[in-house]
Coordinates of N, CA and C in Angstrom, one line a residue:
M1 N 217.4 119.4 168.0 CA 216.2 118.9 167.4 C 216.2 119.2 165.9
D2 N 216.1 118.2 165.2 CA 216.0 118.3 163.7 C 214.5 118.4 163.3
A3 N 214.3 119.2 162.3 CA 212.9 119.4 161.8 C 213.0 119.7 160.3
I4 N 211.9 119.4 159.6 CA 211.9 119.7 158.1 C 211.1 121.0 157.9
W5 N 211.7 121.9 157.1 CA 211.1 123.1 156.6 C 211.1 124.2 157.7
L6 N 210.7 124.0 158.9 CA 210.7 125.0 160.0 C 211.5 124.5 161.1
T7 N 211.9 125.4 162.0 CA 212.5 124.9 163.2 C 211.5 124.2 164.2
G8 N 212.0 123.5 165.2 CA 211.1 122.9 166.2 C 210.2 123.9 166.8
A9 N 210.8 125.1 167.2 CA 210.0 126.2 167.9 C 209.0 126.7 166.9
E10 N 209.3 126.8 165.7 CA 208.3 127.3 164.7 C 207.1 126.3 164.5
W11 N 207.5 125.0 164.5 CA 206.4 124.0 164.4 C 205.5 124.0 165.6
L12 N 206.1 124.3 166.8 CA 205.3 124.4 168.0 C 204.4 125.6 167.9
A13 N 204.9 126.7 167.3 CA 204.1 127.9 167.1 C 202.9 127.6 166.1
V14 N 203.2 126.8 165.1 CA 202.1 126.4 164.2 C 201.0 125.6 164.9
L15 N 201.5 124.7 165.8 CA 200.5 123.9 166.6 C 199.7 124.9 167.5
R16 N 200.3 125.8 168.2 CA 199.7 126.8 169.0 C 198.7 127.6 168.2
I17 N 199.1 128.1 167.1 CA 198.2 128.9 166.2 C 197.0 128.1 165.8
G18 N 197.3 126.8 165.4 CA 196.2 126.0 165.0 C 195.2 125.7 166.1
L19 N 195.7 125.6 167.3 CA 194.8 125.4 168.4 C 194.0 126.7 168.6
G20 N 194.6 127.8 168.5 CA 193.9 129.1 168.6 C 192.8 129.2 167.6
L21 N 193.1 128.8 166.3 CA 192.1 128.9 165.3 C 190.9 127.9 165.6
W22 N 191.2 126.8 166.2 CA 190.2 125.9 166.6 C 189.2 126.5 167.6
W23 N 189.8 127.2 168.6 CA 189.0 128.0 169.6 C 188.2 129.1 169.0
L24 N 188.8 129.8 168.0 CA 188.1 130.8 167.3 C 186.9 130.3 166.5
E25 N 187.1 129.1 165.9 CA 186.0 128.5 165.2 C 184.9 128.0 166.1
S26 N 185.3 127.5 167.3 CA 184.3 127.2 168.3 C 183.5 128.4 168.7
W27 N 184.1 129.5 168.8 CA 183.4 130.8 169.1 C 182.6 131.2 167.9
R28 N 183.1 131.2 166.7 CA 182.5 131.8 165.6 C 181.2 131.0 165.2
H29 N 181.2 129.7 165.3 CA 180.0 129.0 164.8 C 178.9 129.0 165.8
K30 N 179.0 129.5 167.0 CA 177.9 129.6 167.9 C 177.0 130.8 167.5
D31 N 175.7 130.5 167.7 CA 174.7 131.6 167.4 C 174.7 132.4 168.7
K32 N 175.4 133.6 168.7 CA 175.6 134.4 169.9 C 174.2 134.9 170.4
K33 N 173.3 135.3 169.6 CA 172.0 135.8 170.0 C 171.3 134.7 170.8
S34 N 171.3 133.5 170.3 CA 170.6 132.4 171.0 C 171.3 132.1 172.3
W35 N 172.6 132.1 172.3 CA 173.4 131.8 173.5 C 173.1 132.8 174.6
F36 N 173.1 134.1 174.2 CA 172.8 135.1 175.2 C 171.4 135.1 175.7
E37 N 170.5 134.5 174.9 CA 169.1 134.3 175.3 C 168.9 133.0 176.1
G38 N 170.0 132.2 176.3 CA 169.9 131.1 177.2 C 169.9 129.7 176.5
A39 N 170.0 129.7 175.1 CA 169.9 128.4 174.4 C 171.0 127.5 174.8
G40 N 172.3 128.0 174.7 CA 173.4 127.2 175.0 C 173.5 126.6 176.4
I41 N 173.1 127.4 177.3 CA 173.2 126.9 178.7 C 172.0 126.0 179.0
S42 N 170.9 126.2 178.3 CA 169.7 125.3 178.5 C 170.1 123.9 177.9
W43 N 170.8 123.9 176.8 CA 171.2 122.7 176.2 C 172.1 122.0 177.1
A44 N 173.1 122.7 177.7 CA 174.1 122.1 178.6 C 173.4 121.6 179.9
A45 N 172.3 122.3 180.3 CA 171.6 121.9 181.5 C 170.9 120.5 181.2
G46 N 170.4 120.4 180.0 CA 169.8 119.1 179.7 C 170.8 117.9 179.7
V47 N 172.0 118.2 179.2 CA 173.1 117.3 179.2 C 173.5 116.9 180.7
A48 N 173.7 118.0 181.5 CA 174.1 117.8 182.9 C 173.0 117.0 183.7
A49 N 171.7 117.3 183.4 CA 170.7 116.6 184.1 C 170.7 115.1 183.9
K50 N 171.2 114.7 182.8 CA 171.2 113.2 182.5 C 172.6 112.6 182.7
H51 N 173.5 113.4 183.3 CA 174.9 112.9 183.5 C 174.9 111.8 184.5
R52 N 175.8 110.8 184.2 CA 175.9 109.7 185.1 C 176.6 110.0 186.4
W53 N 177.3 111.1 186.5 CA 178.0 111.4 187.8 C 177.2 112.5 188.5
N54 N 176.8 112.2 189.7 CA 176.1 113.1 190.6 C 176.8 114.4 190.8
A55 N 178.2 114.4 190.9 CA 179.0 115.6 191.1 C 178.8 116.6 189.9
V56 N 178.6 116.1 188.7 CA 178.5 117.0 187.5 C 177.1 117.6 187.6
R57 N 176.1 116.7 187.9 CA 174.7 117.3 188.0 C 174.6 118.3 189.1
S58 N 175.0 118.0 190.2 CA 174.9 119.0 191.3 C 175.8 120.2 191.2
G59 N 177.0 120.0 190.6 CA 177.9 121.1 190.3 C 177.3 122.1 189.3
F60 N 176.7 121.5 188.3 CA 176.0 122.4 187.3 C 174.9 123.2 187.9
D61 N 174.1 122.5 188.7 CA 172.9 123.1 189.4 C 173.3 124.2 190.3
V62 N 174.5 124.1 190.9 CA 174.9 125.1 191.9 C 175.7 126.3 191.2
V63 N 176.5 126.0 190.2 CA 177.4 127.0 189.6 C 176.8 127.6 188.4
V64 N 176.2 126.8 187.5 CA 175.8 127.3 186.2 C 174.3 127.7 186.1
K65 N 173.5 126.8 186.5 CA 172.0 127.0 186.3 C 171.5 128.3 186.9
P66 N 171.9 128.7 188.1 CA 171.4 130.0 188.6 C 171.8 131.2 187.9
R67 N 172.8 131.2 187.0 CA 173.3 132.3 186.3 C 173.5 132.0 184.8
P68 N 172.5 131.7 184.1 CA 172.7 131.2 182.7 C 173.2 132.3 181.8
R69 N 172.8 133.6 181.9 CA 173.3 134.6 181.1 C 174.8 134.9 181.3
T70 N 175.1 135.0 182.6 CA 176.5 135.2 183.0 C 177.4 134.1 182.4
M71 N 176.9 132.8 182.6 CA 177.7 131.7 182.1 C 177.8 131.7 180.6
A72 N 176.8 132.1 179.9 CA 176.9 132.2 178.4 C 178.0 133.2 178.0
Y73 N 178.0 134.3 178.7 CA 179.1 135.3 178.4 C 180.5 134.7 178.8
V74 N 180.6 134.0 179.9 CA 181.8 133.4 180.3 C 182.3 132.4 179.2
V75 N 181.4 131.5 178.8 CA 181.8 130.5 177.8 C 182.2 131.2 176.5
L76 N 181.4 132.1 175.9 CA 181.6 132.7 174.6 C 182.9 133.5 174.7
Y77 N 183.0 134.4 175.7 CA 184.2 135.2 175.7 C 185.5 134.5 176.1
A78 N 185.4 133.4 176.8 CA 186.5 132.6 177.1 C 187.1 132.0 175.9
E79 N 186.2 131.4 175.0 CA 186.6 130.8 173.8 C 187.2 131.9 172.8
L80 N 186.7 133.1 172.8 CA 187.2 134.1 172.0 C 188.6 134.5 172.5
A81 N 188.7 134.7 173.8 CA 190.0 135.2 174.4 C 191.1 134.1 174.2
L82 N 190.7 132.8 174.4 CA 191.7 131.8 174.2 C 192.1 131.7 172.7
G83 N 191.2 131.8 171.8 CA 191.6 131.8 170.4 C 192.5 133.0 170.0
L84 N 192.2 134.2 170.4 CA 193.0 135.4 170.1 C 194.4 135.3 170.8
G85 N 194.3 134.9 172.1 CA 195.6 134.7 172.8 C 196.5 133.7 172.2
L86 N 196.0 132.6 171.7 CA 196.9 131.6 171.1 C 197.3 132.0 169.7
V87 N 196.5 132.5 168.9 CA 196.8 132.9 167.6 C 197.9 134.0 167.6
L88 N 197.7 135.0 168.5 CA 198.7 136.1 168.6 C 199.9 135.7 169.5
G89 N 199.7 134.7 170.3 CA 200.8 134.3 171.2 C 200.9 135.4 172.3
F90 N 199.8 135.8 172.8 CA 199.8 136.8 173.9 C 199.3 136.2 175.2
L91 N 200.1 136.2 176.2 CA 199.8 135.6 177.5 C 199.6 134.1 177.2
T92 N 200.4 133.5 176.4 CA 200.3 132.2 175.9 C 200.2 131.1 177.0
P93 N 201.0 131.1 178.0 CA 200.9 130.0 179.0 C 199.6 130.1 179.7
L94 N 199.1 131.3 180.0 CA 197.8 131.5 180.6 C 196.6 130.9 179.7
A95 N 196.7 131.3 178.4 CA 195.7 130.8 177.5 C 195.8 129.3 177.4
L96 N 197.0 128.7 177.4 CA 197.1 127.2 177.2 C 196.5 126.5 178.5
V97 N 196.8 127.0 179.7 CA 196.3 126.4 180.9 C 194.7 126.7 181.0
G98 N 194.3 127.9 180.6 CA 192.8 128.1 180.6 C 192.1 127.2 179.6
G99 N 192.7 127.1 178.4 CA 192.1 126.2 177.4 C 192.0 124.7 177.9
L100 N 193.1 124.3 178.5 CA 193.2 123.0 179.0 C 192.1 122.7 180.0
L101 N 191.9 123.7 180.9 CA 190.8 123.6 182.0 C 189.4 123.6 181.3
L102 N 189.2 124.4 180.3 CA 187.9 124.5 179.7 C 187.7 123.2 178.9
N103 N 188.7 122.6 178.2 CA 188.5 121.3 177.6 C 188.2 120.2 178.5
L104 N 188.9 120.3 179.7 CA 188.6 119.2 180.7 C 187.1 119.3 181.2
L105 N 186.7 120.6 181.4 CA 185.3 120.8 181.8 C 184.3 120.2 180.7
Y106 N 184.6 120.6 179.5 CA 183.8 120.1 178.4 C 183.8 118.6 178.3
F107 N 185.0 118.0 178.5 CA 185.2 116.6 178.4 C 184.4 115.9 179.4
V108 N 184.4 116.4 180.6 CA 183.6 115.7 181.7 C 182.1 115.9 181.5
L109 N 181.7 117.1 181.1 CA 180.3 117.3 180.8 C 179.7 116.4 179.7
M110 N 180.5 116.3 178.7 CA 180.1 115.5 177.5 C 180.7 114.1 177.5
I111 N 180.7 113.5 178.6 CA 181.3 112.1 178.8 C 180.6 111.1 177.9
H112 N 179.3 111.3 177.5 CA 178.6 110.4 176.7 C 178.8 110.6 175.2
D113 N 179.4 111.7 174.7 CA 179.5 112.0 173.3 C 180.9 111.8 172.8
W114 N 181.0 110.7 172.0 CA 182.3 110.3 171.5 C 183.0 111.4 170.6
A115 N 182.2 112.1 169.8 CA 182.8 113.2 169.0 C 183.4 114.3 169.9
E116 N 182.6 114.7 170.9 CA 183.1 115.7 171.8 C 184.3 115.2 172.6
Q117 N 184.3 113.9 173.0 CA 185.5 113.3 173.7 C 186.7 113.4 172.9
G118 N 186.6 113.1 171.6 CA 187.8 113.2 170.7 C 188.3 114.6 170.5
Q119 N 187.4 115.5 170.3 CA 187.8 116.9 170.1 C 188.5 117.5 171.3
N120 N 187.8 117.3 172.5 CA 188.4 117.8 173.7 C 189.6 117.2 174.2
S121 N 189.8 115.9 174.0 CA 191.0 115.2 174.3 C 192.2 115.7 173.4
M122 N 191.9 115.8 172.1 CA 193.0 116.3 171.2 C 193.4 117.8 171.5
M123 N 192.4 118.6 171.8 CA 192.7 120.0 172.2 C 193.5 120.1 173.5
A124 N 193.1 119.2 174.4 CA 193.8 119.2 175.7 C 195.3 118.7 175.5
L125 N 195.4 117.7 174.6 CA 196.8 117.2 174.3 C 197.6 118.3 173.7
I126 N 197.1 119.0 172.7 CA 197.8 120.1 172.1 C 198.2 121.2 173.1
S127 N 197.3 121.5 174.0 CA 197.6 122.5 175.0 C 198.8 122.1 175.9
V128 N 198.8 120.8 176.3 CA 199.9 120.3 177.1 C 201.2 120.4 176.3
V129 N 201.2 119.9 175.0 CA 202.4 119.9 174.2 C 202.9 121.3 174.0
A130 N 202.0 122.2 173.7 CA 202.3 123.6 173.4 C 202.8 124.3 174.7
L131 N 202.3 123.9 175.8 CA 202.7 124.5 177.1 C 204.1 124.1 177.4
F132 N 204.3 122.8 177.5 CA 205.7 122.3 177.9 C 206.7 122.5 176.8
G133 N 206.3 122.6 175.5 CA 207.2 122.9 174.5 C 207.5 124.4 174.3
M134 N 206.8 125.2 175.2 CA 207.0 126.7 175.3 C 206.8 127.3 173.9
S135 N 205.6 127.0 173.3 CA 205.3 127.4 172.0 C 205.2 128.9 171.7
W136 N 205.4 129.7 172.7 CA 205.4 131.2 172.5 C 206.8 131.7 172.1
Q137 N 207.8 130.8 171.9 CA 209.1 131.2 171.6 C 209.2 131.8 170.2
S138 N 208.3 131.4 169.3 CA 208.3 131.9 167.9 C 207.0 132.5 167.6
W139 N 207.0 133.5 166.7 CA 205.8 134.1 166.1 C 204.7 134.4 167.2
S140 N 205.2 135.2 168.2 CA 204.3 135.5 169.3 C 204.5 136.9 169.8
V141 N 203.5 137.5 170.4 CA 203.7 138.8 171.1 C 204.5 138.6 172.3
D142 N 204.3 137.4 173.0 CA 205.1 137.1 174.2 C 206.6 137.1 173.8
G143 N 206.9 136.4 172.7 CA 208.3 136.4 172.3 C 208.9 137.7 172.0
A144 N 208.1 138.6 171.3 CA 208.5 139.9 170.9 C 208.8 140.8 172.1
L145 N 207.9 140.6 173.2 CA 208.0 141.4 174.4 C 209.0 140.8 175.4
G146 N 209.4 139.6 175.2 CA 210.3 138.9 176.1 C 209.6 138.4 177.4
L147 N 208.3 138.1 177.2 CA 207.5 137.6 178.3 C 207.7 136.1 178.5
F148 N 207.7 135.6 179.7 CA 207.8 134.2 180.0 C 209.1 133.7 179.6

């Protein structure tokens, strides 16, 4: 594989790190106090209640709605863990698969919002490319430790 300036593996590492920074920004810009008080999950409940697919409405009501505080912690700390894991290249395949799944959940929940659709589809695409391109080969804790 020919590449300009960096090797192919290094460019994949740049892509992985950029995705990690995107997750960290998603975590950083949230008002944590409001989220832990239920604002984020309440907002999502409103989105789910108007969703065109019954499976999303009922799934949200069964899984998320009964435990808003727990789910706020899950969302916030999942985004933080994904960001750190991808930037550092630590447990990278797990972070990429976890991020892909979270993007797919966001994609389905926000099916009516074109901006969210674009963001989540691009993040999911980067996750797939970084996973199958084994983006942990360069500039990563995984690479330094010989993991994966």
